[in-house]
Structures are given as C-alpha cells and as structure tokens.
C-alpha cells in the first residue's frame, strides 16, 4: 500500500476490500462513495464540518477517510471487531475523525443546523430513505425559514424511500426556501460544481442521484 | 417569582454575560427571554431543539434547551440519548411543568416519569431544586461546566431555600431511627408531616448522581429510609438499595404511583390524590414505622 497521502480514488476498491475481504469491489457498490470522495477531495476545507447522517454502511466513509490519511489504513482490517474504532455505524468517541456518531436515521441534519448556526460552513450527507424520518423535516423547515446559508445537505438518492418522493426530493427542499439542485451522483465534476456553488441567501440541497 | 420565571431572567442574563451560552427553545418560553443573537427559537420542533443543542455543543457553546418536561425529555428522547449522550456532548436542559403543575391541562402536560427516564442514561446530573434560589445555584453551576445537566423546575416550592448542596441533614431524632429523605419541593409537606415524629429528616436536590456515600454517612449504621420524591414513586429506590446493599434495610418510596390519574382541578388536588401532601406523607410514614 502506498503512503496514505498519495492514495486516490482508484485505490478505494482495495481499501473497501480490506473491510469486506472482497477484492473485486467496484465503487458502484456503495451509493455514497463518489459523493464522499468529491467532498473530501474537492470541497471540504479545514474549517468546514462534515456530518455523515446516513451512518448505515459506513465502509465508503472509512475508505475515504483512510485514503485521505485521516484514519490509519490498517484500521480497516479490523472493521466491526470488538477492539476496532470502525463499527457498522460510526462512533465519534472512538473515531475522532467522525464529526458525529450516527446510525439511527434522522439525527445528522438537525445537528448540522446547530453546527451551522455557529457560523461554520457545514455539510451533511443524508439518504433519500432516511428522509422518511420526520425529524429531518423539522430541520429542513427551520433552516429554510432562517436562510441558514452556511448549510449544505447532500441527499444521496438511490430510490430507497419506502413510498418514494413523487416529483423529486429537491422540490420539497425548494418549497421550504432552499437552493436545490439534482446531479448525477457518480459525476465528480457535476458534484464538485454543485457542492462548491455559492448560495449566499439560503441553505443548499444537492440531490446526488444514484441509478441502480 | 417562580423557579420558571427566575430561570427566564437568569437565561437572559447569561446570554449577555457569557458568550459561551446559547439558548435553544421550541416555542415554549420564547416570549419570556429577550431576543438575542444566540437565542434560537426553532418553533414547535423538539427533536430539532435537541439536535441544534448538540450541534452548538460540537462548536464549543454551552447550549441550554428548555420546554415542558414532557416535551423536553420524553418527546425527543432518542435525540437526548444519541445526539447528547452517545455523542458525548454537553447541554443543560431546564424543564417546567414537573409532574402536575399544569393540573388543568391533563396528562399531556404532566411528566412524572422524566427523572426515572433520564436516569437510565449514564452521566447525567439531575437536579430538582425546591426553591428559586436553589434553581439559581443549580443553573449557575450547570453553565460553568461542560457536562449533561437536567434541572427540573416546578411551581411547587418550599418556603425557604436550603443553603447547602448535597444530602443535607436538617434534623436529628432524639434516638437512632428512620431517615426521611425529601427531594426538592416535597420538603414543605414532609416538614409538616414529620413535625411531631421523632425521625431524622434530610433534604436532597441533586438526585443523580445519587449521593450513596452521603446517605450511608447520614444513616450512621441505621437501616430504614423513607424517600419522598415529587415524581414517579421509586425513582431513587434502587439507588438507596445499592447504597445499602451490604446490609439488611427497609425502604419506603413515596411518590406518584398512578400517572394516569385522569383528573383536572388544582395542583393541590393532584398533590393530595397522589398522597404527596402532608396528610398523605404522614399516613405512609405511620404505616412504614408501624
């Protein structure tokens, strides 16, 4: 394995394989992988905060953190074991690289509102299925009404919500006063452009569509 | 001025005096604290209230969240458990309403279970002041820290504050006998109930962490404790049992035994119905003492 600081997107399948024992992982196996990579590679600054609300299936998160040298690559081998800092849902107390502990859906976006109120540029990743949880909409409504422009929510949409989102998730955010956009969730250029877009008067929602 | 009103005044002052302090409300109390850049009213969204408090704590603020006990502790329960406890973030939660303060509002505004529920989570400091001055001491101490603190205010209060913290022995019997331990606002009726009883009387506002060692010291080898708590009966009984696990002992746990009273009326009528007035406490003590 090369030095952590030199790892790139092409190294992610091998990193994922260290957690699952499957050497043939393709990035497409993980809906969040491209969004996470673009965030950590092309968007986030040291002063920003990123909250992984969708804590389910955190392999992609751990792989990106390892690739960026934020956690030891060797820790990936211990994934899910008793002594490991890397569980099936992240725990910030044992994994300081994680901003929040997550796993129960619908918690990250409300916490991100609190972080953004402090003045931080804040990014939070949620899933389209996760948005079934009503707690998210308390956050969407409030952040939109107060024009919390330092907040960006990335919605990874792999059409997993039980009853879907007729008309598109982004319409619901837009109705609440968010700047909202839909991009191809595998298109790094499109993701980087959308996530880096200025939105000085409103929070931003970037729906990253993952076709299954 | 009630404990709740004192809290509003103190919260407003804290925003002015301490740039670490942020107040998060969910409509309740919004008109009672002057507007301030770090006063956030998220509307009637209690899950968001706790999440926002956690986010502010992540950024180094000392968040204070407030509502009725039922809407502060019970409705956003998972946010308290995960956003604050599991994420190891500090906050100060200050409730009003207690077990039956808004007696005419009925069950939806009563929270006799709040302390028992929060006590299931490790690491919370739970304070049940019995007087506005005690509330002020609790709140000031809570603002100085980074831990997780719950302060339960009530419209019921004692005529005078107890000036000391911890388990305070207020009265000693003429000969060794049972210890009656009154929590927060139950002190006033307990004083009346025990006026002519030859028992030790002690007072407690910080119920978690429960002062197991202080209780043993106060008992001085004796083995009978009568707890008087203004919420669910038995909330601290297991703590007393743990404190005295090495010897045979007897515990009487006075508190609310029927949260589904299904009555309106006055707080006094609720107090009597739950046996938490002087007469009810006296009757339970007499049966316990034989």
Coordinates of C-alpha atoms in Angstrom, one line a residue:
Chain A
X1 CA 0.0 0.0 0.0
X2 CA 1.3 3.4 -0.9
X3 CA 1.6 6.2 1.7
X4 CA -1.8 7.4 2.8
X5 CA -1.3 10.9 1.5
X6 CA -0.8 9.5 -2.0
X7 CA -4.0 7.4 -2.2
X8 CA -6.6 8.3 -4.7
X9 CA -10.0 7.4 -6.0
X10 CA -8.6 4.4 -7.8
X11 CA -7.3 3.0 -4.5
X12 CA -10.8 3.0 -2.9
X13 CA -11.8 -0.5 -4.1
X14 CA -8.8 -2.0 -2.5
X15 CA -9.5 -0.1 0.7
X16 CA -13.1 -1.3 0.7
X17 CA -11.8 -4.9 0.2
X18 CA -9.8 -4.7 3.4
X19 CA -13.1 -4.3 5.3
X20 CA -15.1 -7.0 3.5
X21 CA -12.5 -9.4 2.2
X22 CA -13.8 -8.8 -1.3
X23 CA -11.0 -7.7 -3.7
X24 CA -13.4 -7.0 -6.5
X25 CA -15.4 -4.2 -5.1
X26 CA -16.4 -1.6 -7.6
X27 CA -17.2 1.9 -6.4
X28 CA -20.7 1.4 -7.7
X29 CA -21.4 -1.0 -4.8
X30 CA -21.6 2.0 -2.5
X31 CA -24.1 4.7 -3.2
X32 CA -22.2 7.3 -1.1
X33 CA -18.7 6.6 -2.3
X34 CA -18.4 9.2 -5.1
X35 CA -20.1 11.9 -3.1
X36 CA -17.8 11.3 -0.1
X37 CA -14.7 11.3 -2.3
X38 CA -15.6 14.5 -4.0
X39 CA -16.4 16.1 -0.6
X40 CA -13.1 15.2 0.9
X41 CA -11.1 15.6 -2.3
X42 CA -12.5 18.8 -3.8
X43 CA -14.8 20.6 -1.4
X44 CA -14.1 20.4 2.3
X45 CA -11.6 22.9 3.9
X46 CA -10.0 22.5 7.3
X47 CA -12.5 25.0 8.8
X48 CA -15.6 23.2 7.4
X49 CA -17.6 20.5 9.2
X50 CA -18.9 17.3 7.5
X51 CA -21.6 15.2 9.2
X52 CA -22.4 11.7 7.9
X53 CA -26.0 11.4 8.9
X54 CA -26.6 8.3 6.9
X55 CA -24.4 6.1 9.1
X56 CA -25.6 2.9 7.6
X57 CA -23.0 1.1 5.5
X58 CA -20.1 3.4 6.5
X59 CA -17.5 1.4 4.6
X60 CA -17.2 4.1 1.9
X61 CA -16.8 6.7 4.6
X62 CA -14.0 4.8 6.3
X63 CA -12.3 4.1 2.9
X64 CA -12.3 7.8 2.0
X65 CA -11.0 8.8 5.5
X66 CA -8.2 6.2 5.1
X67 CA -7.4 7.4 1.6
X68 CA -7.1 11.0 2.9
X69 CA -4.9 9.9 5.8
X70 CA -7.5 10.8 8.4
X71 CA -7.5 7.3 9.9
X72 CA -4.8 4.6 9.7
X73 CA -5.3 2.4 6.7
X74 CA -4.5 -0.7 8.8
X75 CA -7.6 0.0 11.0
X76 CA -9.7 -1.0 8.0
X77 CA -8.7 -4.6 8.6
X78 CA -10.3 -4.6 12.0
X79 CA -13.7 -3.4 10.7
X80 CA -16.5 -4.5 13.0
X81 CA -14.3 -6.3 15.5
X82 CA -14.6 -5.8 19.3
X83 CA -11.4 -3.6 19.6
X84 CA -11.9 -1.7 16.3
X85 CA -12.7 2.0 16.2
X86 CA -14.6 1.2 12.9
X87 CA -18.0 -0.2 13.6
X88 CA -21.1 -0.8 11.4
X89 CA -22.2 2.7 12.5
X90 CA -19.6 5.4 13.3
X91 CA -18.9 6.4 16.9
X92 CA -17.1 9.7 17.2
X93 CA -15.9 8.9 20.7
X94 CA -13.7 6.1 19.5
X95 CA -13.3 7.5 16.0
X96 CA -12.3 11.2 16.3
X97 CA -12.2 11.6 12.5
X98 CA -16.0 11.3 12.5
X99 CA -17.8 14.5 13.4
X100 CA -20.8 12.7 14.8
X101 CA -21.9 9.3 15.8
X102 CA -24.7 8.1 13.6
X103 CA -26.7 5.1 12.6
X104 CA -30.1 6.0 13.8
X105 CA -31.6 7.9 10.9
X106 CA -32.8 11.5 11.0
X107 CA -30.3 12.9 13.5
X108 CA -27.5 14.4 11.4
X109 CA -29.4 17.1 9.7
X110 CA -30.8 18.6 12.9
X111 CA -27.3 18.5 14.5
X112 CA -25.9 20.1 11.3
X113 CA -28.3 23.0 11.8
X114 CA -26.8 23.6 15.2
X115 CA -23.3 23.5 13.8
X116 CA -24.1 25.9 11.0
X117 CA -25.7 28.3 13.4
X118 CA -22.3 28.7 15.0
X119 CA -21.1 30.2 11.7
X120 CA -19.3 27.1 10.3
X121 CA -19.7 26.1 6.7
X122 CA -21.4 22.8 7.3
X123 CA -22.1 19.8 5.0
X124 CA -24.3 16.9 5.9
X125 CA -25.0 13.7 4.0
X126 CA -28.4 12.1 4.2
X127 CA -30.1 9.4 2.2
X128 CA -33.5 9.5 0.4
X129 CA -34.8 6.7 2.5
X130 CA -33.5 8.5 5.7
X131 CA -35.7 11.4 4.8
X132 CA -38.8 9.3 5.7
X133 CA -37.9 10.3 9.3
X134 CA -39.9 13.4 10.3
X135 CA -37.1 14.8 12.4
X136 CA -35.3 15.8 9.1
X137 CA -38.2 18.0 8.1
X138 CA -38.1 19.9 11.3
X139 CA -34.5 20.8 10.3
X140 CA -35.4 21.5 6.6
X141 CA -38.2 23.8 7.6
X142 CA -36.3 25.8 10.1
X143 CA -33.0 26.1 8.1
X144 CA -35.0 27.3 5.1
X145 CA -37.0 29.9 7.1
X146 CA -34.0 31.4 8.7
X147 CA -32.0 31.2 5.5
X148 CA -29.2 29.3 7.0
X149 CA -26.8 29.7 4.1
X150 CA -23.8 28.1 5.6
X151 CA -25.5 24.7 5.5
X152 CA -25.4 22.2 2.6
X153 CA -27.3 19.0 2.6
X154 CA -26.3 16.3 0.2
X155 CA -29.1 13.8 -0.4
X156 CA -27.9 10.5 -1.9
X157 CA -30.9 9.4 -3.8
X158 CA -30.8 5.7 -4.7
X159 CA -34.6 5.5 -4.7
X160 CA -34.7 3.6 -1.4
X161 CA -37.5 5.5 0.3
X162 CA -40.4 3.1 1.0
X163 CA -43.0 5.3 -0.7
X164 CA -40.7 7.3 -2.9
X165 CA -40.6 11.1 -3.3
X166 CA -43.0 11.9 -6.2
X167 CA -41.9 14.9 -8.1
X168 CA -38.4 14.7 -6.6
X169 CA -36.9 15.4 -3.2
X170 CA -35.4 18.7 -4.3
X171 CA -38.8 20.2 -4.8
X172 CA -39.6 19.7 -1.1
X173 CA -36.4 21.5 -0.1
X174 CA -37.1 24.3 -2.6
X175 CA -40.6 24.8 -1.2
X176 CA -39.0 25.3 2.2
X177 CA -36.7 28.0 0.8
X178 CA -33.6 26.0 0.0
X179 CA -31.5 26.4 -3.1
X180 CA -31.9 22.9 -4.6
X181 CA -30.3 21.0 -7.4
X182 CA -30.1 17.4 -8.7
X183 CA -26.9 16.0 -10.2
X184 CA -25.6 12.6 -11.3
X185 CA -24.2 11.1 -8.1
X186 CA -21.4 9.4 -10.0
X187 CA -20.3 12.6 -11.9
X188 CA -17.4 14.1 -10.0
X189 CA -17.4 17.3 -12.0
X190 CA -21.1 17.9 -11.5
X191 CA -20.9 17.0 -7.8
X192 CA -17.9 19.3 -7.2
X193 CA -19.6 22.2 -9.1
X194 CA -22.9 21.8 -7.2
X195 CA -21.2 21.4 -3.8
X196 CA -18.9 24.4 -4.3
X197 CA -21.7 26.6 -5.6
X198 CA -22.2 29.9 -3.7
X199 CA -25.6 30.1 -2.1
X200 CA -25.4 33.3 0.0
X201 CA -29.1 33.7 0.8
X202 CA -30.3 30.1 1.5
X203 CA -29.2 26.7 2.6
X204 CA -28.4 24.3 -0.3
X205 CA -29.6 20.9 -1.1
X206 CA -27.7 18.8 -3.7
X207 CA -29.6 15.6 -4.6
X208 CA -27.0 13.1 -5.8
X209 CA -28.9 10.6 -7.9
X210 CA -27.6 7.1 -8.0
X211 CA -29.2 4.9 -10.6
X212 CA -29.4 1.3 -9.5
Chain B
X1 CA -41.1 34.9 41.2
X2 CA -41.4 31.2 40.4
X3 CA -38.5 29.0 39.6
X4 CA -39.5 29.1 36.0
X5 CA -39.6 32.9 35.9
X6 CA -36.3 33.0 37.7
X7 CA -34.8 30.7 35.0
X8 CA -36.0 33.0 32.3
X9 CA -34.4 36.0 34.0
X10 CA -31.1 34.1 34.5
X11 CA -31.1 32.8 31.0
X12 CA -31.4 36.3 29.6
X13 CA -28.6 37.5 31.8
X14 CA -26.4 34.5 30.9
X15 CA -26.7 35.4 27.2
X16 CA -25.4 38.9 27.9
X17 CA -22.7 37.8 30.3
X18 CA -21.3 34.6 28.9
X19 CA -20.5 34.3 25.2
X20 CA -20.4 30.5 25.5
X21 CA -24.1 30.3 26.4
X22 CA -26.7 29.7 23.7
X23 CA -30.4 29.1 24.4
X24 CA -32.5 26.8 22.2
X25 CA -36.3 26.9 22.5
X26 CA -39.2 25.2 20.8
X27 CA -41.7 28.0 21.2
X28 CA -42.2 27.5 24.9
X29 CA -40.5 30.4 26.7
X30 CA -39.8 32.3 23.5
X31 CA -41.5 35.5 24.7
X32 CA -40.0 35.4 28.2
X33 CA -36.4 35.8 27.3
X34 CA -35.3 39.0 25.4
X35 CA -34.2 38.5 21.8
X36 CA -30.5 37.8 21.4
X37 CA -28.3 36.5 18.5
X38 CA -27.7 33.3 20.5
X39 CA -31.3 32.7 21.4
X40 CA -32.7 30.3 18.9
X41 CA -36.4 29.5 18.8
X42 CA -36.9 26.7 16.4
X43 CA -40.6 26.7 16.6
X44 CA -42.6 23.7 17.8
X45 CA -39.9 21.2 16.8
X46 CA -38.5 19.5 19.9
X47 CA -36.4 16.9 18.1
X48 CA -34.7 19.8 16.3
X49 CA -34.3 21.7 19.6
X50 CA -32.1 18.9 21.0
X51 CA -30.2 18.3 17.7
X52 CA -29.4 22.0 17.4
X53 CA -28.2 22.0 21.1
X54 CA -25.9 19.1 20.2
X55 CA -24.6 20.9 17.1
X56 CA -23.9 24.1 19.1
X57 CA -22.1 21.9 21.8
X58 CA -19.9 20.5 19.0
X59 CA -18.8 24.0 18.3
X60 CA -17.9 24.8 21.9
X61 CA -21.1 26.5 23.0
X62 CA -22.9 25.7 26.3
X63 CA -26.4 25.1 25.0
X64 CA -29.4 25.4 27.2
X65 CA -32.7 23.9 26.0
X66 CA -36.0 24.4 27.6
X67 CA -39.6 23.3 27.5
X68 CA -42.2 21.4 29.4
X69 CA -40.7 18.3 30.9
X70 CA -42.8 16.1 28.7
X71 CA -41.7 17.9 25.5
X72 CA -38.1 18.4 26.6
X73 CA -37.3 14.9 27.9
X74 CA -39.9 12.5 26.6
X75 CA -40.8 13.6 23.0
X76 CA -37.1 14.0 21.9
X77 CA -35.9 11.0 23.9
X78 CA -33.8 9.5 21.2
X79 CA -32.1 12.8 20.5
X80 CA -31.2 13.1 24.2
X81 CA -29.9 9.5 24.2
X82 CA -27.9 9.8 20.9
X83 CA -27.3 13.4 20.0
X84 CA -26.2 14.3 23.5
X85 CA -25.2 11.2 25.5
X86 CA -23.9 8.9 22.8
X87 CA -22.1 11.7 21.0
X88 CA -20.7 12.7 24.4
X89 CA -21.9 16.3 24.1
X90 CA -22.8 18.5 27.0
X91 CA -26.0 20.5 27.4
X92 CA -28.2 22.0 30.1
X93 CA -31.9 21.0 29.9
X94 CA -34.2 23.0 32.0
X95 CA -37.9 22.0 32.3
X96 CA -41.1 23.4 33.6
X97 CA -44.4 21.7 34.3
X98 CA -43.0 18.9 36.6
X99 CA -45.4 16.2 37.5
X100 CA -48.7 18.1 37.6
X101 CA -48.0 21.8 37.7
X102 CA -50.5 22.4 34.9
X103 CA -53.1 20.2 36.6
X104 CA -55.9 21.5 34.5
X105 CA -54.0 20.7 31.3
X106 CA -54.2 17.0 32.0
X107 CA -51.9 14.1 31.3
X108 CA -50.4 15.5 28.0
X109 CA -48.6 18.2 30.1
X110 CA -47.6 16.0 33.0
X111 CA -44.2 14.3 33.2
X112 CA -43.9 12.3 36.5
X113 CA -41.6 9.8 34.6
X114 CA -39.0 12.3 33.4
X115 CA -36.4 11.8 36.1
X116 CA -36.7 8.0 36.0
X117 CA -36.4 8.1 32.3
X118 CA -33.3 10.3 32.1
X119 CA -31.7 8.4 35.0
X120 CA -31.4 5.4 32.7
X121 CA -28.7 7.3 30.8
X122 CA -25.2 7.3 32.5
X123 CA -23.5 10.6 33.2
X124 CA -26.5 13.0 33.6
X125 CA -26.6 15.3 36.6
X126 CA -30.2 15.6 37.6
X127 CA -31.2 18.5 39.8
X128 CA -34.7 19.0 41.4
X129 CA -34.5 22.4 43.2
X130 CA -37.1 23.2 45.8
X131 CA -36.8 27.0 45.7
X132 CA -35.9 29.7 43.1
X133 CA -32.6 30.3 45.0
X134 CA -31.7 26.7 44.7
X135 CA -32.6 26.9 41.0
X136 CA -30.2 29.8 40.6
X137 CA -27.4 27.9 42.2
X138 CA -28.0 24.8 40.0
X139 CA -28.2 26.8 36.9
X140 CA -25.0 28.8 37.6
X141 CA -23.1 25.6 38.3
X142 CA -24.5 24.0 35.2
X143 CA -23.4 26.9 33.0
X144 CA -19.9 26.7 34.3
X145 CA -19.5 23.0 33.3
X146 CA -19.4 21.0 30.0
X147 CA -21.4 18.1 31.3
X148 CA -25.0 17.0 30.8
X149 CA -27.4 18.5 33.3
X150 CA -31.1 18.4 33.7
X151 CA -32.8 20.9 36.0
X152 CA -36.4 20.3 36.8
X153 CA -38.3 23.4 37.9
X154 CA -41.8 23.3 39.5
X155 CA -44.4 25.7 40.6
X156 CA -44.3 23.8 43.9
X157 CA -41.7 25.2 46.1
X158 CA -40.5 25.3 49.7
X159 CA -41.0 28.5 51.8
X160 CA -37.2 28.9 52.2
X161 CA -34.1 27.7 50.4
X162 CA -31.7 25.2 51.9
X163 CA -28.4 27.0 51.7
X164 CA -26.2 23.9 51.3
X165 CA -25.9 21.4 48.4
X166 CA -25.6 17.6 48.6
X167 CA -27.6 15.5 51.1
X168 CA -28.3 17.9 53.9
X169 CA -29.4 16.6 57.3
X170 CA -31.9 19.1 58.6
X171 CA -33.0 17.5 61.8
X172 CA -31.8 14.6 64.0
X173 CA -34.1 12.4 66.1
X174 CA -33.6 12.1 69.8
X175 CA -32.6 8.4 69.3
X176 CA -31.5 6.4 66.3
X177 CA -34.4 5.8 64.0
X178 CA -35.5 6.1 60.4
X179 CA -34.2 8.7 58.0
X180 CA -36.8 10.6 55.9
X181 CA -35.2 11.9 52.7
X182 CA -37.3 14.7 51.0
X183 CA -36.4 15.7 47.4
X184 CA -36.9 19.2 46.2
X185 CA -40.4 20.7 46.6
X186 CA -41.6 17.8 48.7
X187 CA -39.7 19.3 51.7
X188 CA -42.5 21.6 52.7
X189 CA -45.2 18.9 53.1
X190 CA -42.6 16.5 54.5
X191 CA -41.7 19.0 57.2
X192 CA -45.4 19.3 58.2
X193 CA -45.9 15.5 58.1
X194 CA -43.0 14.9 60.4
X195 CA -43.3 17.8 62.7
X196 CA -44.1 15.6 65.7
X197 CA -42.4 12.5 64.6
X198 CA -39.1 11.5 66.1
X199 CA -37.2 10.8 62.9
X200 CA -34.1 12.1 61.1
X201 CA -35.0 14.5 58.2
X202 CA -32.7 15.1 55.3
X203 CA -33.0 17.1 52.0
X204 CA -31.7 16.4 48.5
X205 CA -31.9 18.3 45.2
X206 CA -29.2 16.5 43.2
X207 CA -30.7 13.1 42.7
X208 CA -28.2 11.9 40.0
X209 CA -25.5 11.0 40.6
X210 CA -27.3 9.8 43.8
X211 CA -25.2 10.5 46.9
X212 CA -24.8 6.9 48.0
X213 CA -21.9 7.6 50.4
X214 CA -23.5 10.7 51.9
X215 CA -26.6 8.6 52.5
X216 CA -24.6 6.0 54.4
X217 CA -22.9 8.7 56.4
X218 CA -26.3 10.2 57.3
X219 CA -27.7 6.9 58.3
X220 CA -24.7 6.2 60.6
X221 CA -25.4 2.5 60.6
X222 CA -29.1 2.6 60.7
X223 CA -31.2 0.8 58.1
X224 CA -34.5 2.5 57.4
X225 CA -35.0 5.1 54.7
X226 CA -38.2 6.8 53.6
X227 CA -37.8 8.5 50.3
X228 CA -40.2 11.3 49.4
X229 CA -39.9 12.2 45.7
X230 CA -42.1 14.6 43.6
X231 CA -42.2 12.3 40.6
X232 CA -42.6 8.5 39.9
X233 CA -42.6 6.5 43.1
X234 CA -39.4 4.5 43.5
X235 CA -37.3 6.6 41.1
X236 CA -34.4 6.6 43.5
X237 CA -35.3 3.4 45.4
X238 CA -32.7 1.3 43.5
X239 CA -30.0 3.9 44.4
X240 CA -30.9 3.6 48.0
X241 CA -30.8 -0.2 47.7
X242 CA -27.4 0.0 46.0
X243 CA -26.1 2.3 48.7
X244 CA -27.1 -0.2 51.4
X245 CA -26.5 -3.5 49.5
X246 CA -24.2 -4.8 52.2
X247 CA -26.8 -4.9 55.0
X248 CA -30.5 -5.6 55.6
X249 CA -32.5 -2.5 55.2
X250 CA -36.0 -1.2 54.6
X251 CA -37.0 1.5 52.1
X252 CA -40.3 3.3 51.7
X253 CA -40.6 5.0 48.3
X254 CA -43.3 7.8 48.4
X255 CA -44.1 9.4 45.1
X256 CA -46.5 9.3 42.2
X257 CA -47.9 5.8 41.8
X258 CA -50.6 6.5 39.2
X259 CA -49.5 8.8 36.4
X260 CA -52.9 8.2 34.7
X261 CA -54.9 10.0 37.3
X262 CA -57.3 11.3 34.6
X263 CA -58.3 14.4 36.7
X264 CA -58.0 18.1 36.1
X265 CA -58.5 20.5 39.0
X266 CA -55.8 22.2 41.1
X267 CA -52.2 21.2 41.8
X268 CA -53.2 20.9 45.4
X269 CA -55.9 18.3 44.5
X270 CA -53.3 16.4 42.5
X271 CA -50.8 16.5 45.3
X272 CA -53.4 15.1 47.7
X273 CA -54.6 12.5 45.2
X274 CA -51.0 11.2 44.8
X275 CA -50.5 11.2 48.6
X276 CA -47.8 13.8 48.3
X277 CA -49.5 16.3 50.7
X278 CA -48.6 16.4 54.4
X279 CA -51.5 14.1 55.2
X280 CA -50.7 11.5 52.6
X281 CA -47.0 11.5 53.5
X282 CA -47.8 11.2 57.2
X283 CA -50.1 8.2 56.6
X284 CA -47.5 6.4 54.6
X285 CA -44.8 7.1 57.2
X286 CA -47.0 5.8 60.0
X287 CA -47.7 2.6 58.2
X288 CA -43.9 2.2 57.5
X289 CA -42.9 3.0 61.0
X290 CA -45.5 0.7 62.5

